Amino acid sequence: MTENTTRLDHVVLWVRDPIAAADFYEKAVGLEPVRLPEFAAGEEPFPSVRVNEETLLDLMPSAMAERMRMLPGAADSAGHPVNHVCLALPQGDFDTLLARLTERAVPVSDVSRGSFGARGAATRSFYFRDPDGNVVEARHYD
């Protein structure tokens, strides 16, 4: 990729408890929390978790919905999660995630093969929900 390539920077997920959500994404999914101590200290409006060096999932407290004024109707998006967010992982990390979720009794879908994504047909994929009901797909490509 070059610096001029369009990339996904972040996705904002509505969550009831950002600290609990960050804990889930760190311990169950394996993503690194960002700005969590600052959020807990009241210094930042929300924490994030790092997907990779250039992509974050922002964990926006749903209680902040009424303050969303960046465009008309923005506050109405609270409680309306996106259909799902997909994480593409190396095969070993995919297997580790599936095992970690199973170990923590997080319900997961059946593993499917060949679903279409940004890099073509995935070798395997599955879905799970975070504690706030946001749906996450995990996949790997060979």
XYZ file of C-alpha atoms in Angstrom:
142
model
C 0.000 0.000 0.000
C 1.089 3.534 -0.606
C 0.374 6.558 1.556
C -2.213 7.732 -0.999
C -4.286 4.548 -0.841
C -7.724 4.850 0.747
C -7.878 2.789 3.929
C -10.312 2.138 6.750
C -9.181 4.296 9.691
C -11.767 3.411 12.337
C -15.251 2.074 13.022
C -17.271 3.477 15.931
C -19.294 0.919 17.902
C -21.973 1.991 20.391
C -21.365 0.272 23.730
C -23.026 0.498 27.142
C -19.809 0.143 29.154
C -16.628 1.064 27.252
C -14.333 -0.416 29.926
C -16.148 -3.767 29.799
C -16.157 -3.633 25.984
C -12.404 -2.922 25.906
C -11.859 -5.817 28.308
C -13.820 -8.143 25.992
C -11.971 -7.023 22.878
C -8.620 -7.366 24.670
C -9.139 -10.684 26.442
C -11.552 -12.517 24.142
C -10.563 -11.078 20.754
C -6.921 -10.197 21.395
C -7.008 -6.510 20.402
C -4.908 -3.940 22.264
C -6.783 -1.211 24.198
C -5.925 2.403 23.342
C -6.597 5.382 25.666
C -8.310 3.156 28.232
C -6.587 4.634 31.335
C -7.266 8.140 30.009
C -10.953 7.284 29.472
C -11.219 5.757 32.956
C -9.706 8.953 34.401
C -12.261 11.110 32.540
C -9.603 12.622 30.281
C -10.889 11.146 26.987
C -14.495 10.737 25.759
C -14.054 7.090 24.669
C -11.427 4.343 24.443
C -10.520 2.310 21.381
C -8.987 -1.057 20.533
C -6.319 -1.400 17.857
C -7.092 -3.739 14.939
C -3.705 -3.077 13.299
C -1.210 -0.224 13.036
C -3.664 1.936 11.092
C -7.176 0.811 12.111
C -9.133 1.209 15.359
C -12.510 0.195 16.734
C -13.740 3.149 18.820
C -15.908 2.118 21.778
C -18.360 5.017 22.064
C -20.525 5.144 25.203
C -24.162 5.042 24.114
C -24.842 7.632 26.834
C -23.051 10.160 24.602
C -25.629 9.816 21.823
C -27.482 13.005 22.697
C -24.230 14.975 22.283
C -23.634 13.764 18.724
C -24.169 16.886 16.654
C -21.702 16.478 13.783
C -24.621 16.153 11.361
C -28.403 16.192 11.733
C -29.731 12.890 13.075
C -26.328 11.576 14.232
C -27.663 10.842 17.722
C -30.318 8.560 16.213
C -27.638 6.037 15.248
C -27.258 4.959 18.902
C -28.743 1.512 19.312
C -28.487 0.799 15.592
C -25.255 -1.162 15.228
C -23.802 -1.838 11.823
C -24.620 -5.241 10.360
C -21.136 -6.495 11.269
C -17.448 -5.677 11.303
C -15.057 -8.202 9.763
C -11.549 -8.914 11.048
C -9.211 -10.704 8.608
C -6.580 -12.643 10.539
C -3.651 -14.915 9.739
C -4.712 -18.573 9.951
C -2.992 -19.208 13.296
C -4.589 -16.136 14.876
C -7.980 -17.206 13.463
C -7.637 -20.603 15.174
C -6.465 -18.946 18.419
C -9.426 -16.544 18.401
C -11.915 -19.355 17.816
C -10.393 -21.348 20.687
C -10.312 -18.314 23.009
C -13.967 -17.454 22.340
C -14.995 -21.090 22.838
C -12.999 -21.219 26.094
C -14.840 -18.117 27.324
C -18.226 -19.581 26.295
C -18.831 -16.812 23.748
C -21.385 -18.209 21.262
C -19.998 -18.472 17.724
C -21.616 -19.386 14.422
C -20.683 -22.403 12.389
C -17.438 -21.997 10.486
C -18.146 -21.382 6.817
C -15.916 -21.560 3.758
C -15.645 -19.377 0.689
C -17.527 -16.243 1.801
C -16.658 -13.181 -0.267
C -14.610 -10.304 1.139
C -12.046 -7.659 0.266
C -9.478 -10.238 -0.842
C -11.868 -12.652 -2.561
C -13.140 -15.908 -1.095
C -12.145 -16.544 2.515
C -10.818 -19.943 3.449
C -12.879 -19.968 6.667
C -15.001 -17.506 8.621
C -17.340 -17.342 11.606
C -19.395 -14.755 13.498
C -19.782 -13.806 17.158
C -21.308 -10.948 19.176
C -19.577 -8.637 21.605
C -21.261 -7.942 24.974
C -23.220 -5.032 23.412
C -24.645 -7.133 20.584
C -22.315 -5.829 17.861
C -21.655 -8.639 15.376
C -18.052 -9.399 14.458
C -16.939 -11.733 11.668
C -13.509 -13.359 11.828
C -11.961 -14.800 8.670
C -8.705 -15.890 7.162
C -7.439 -16.202 3.629
C -4.757 -18.692 2.546
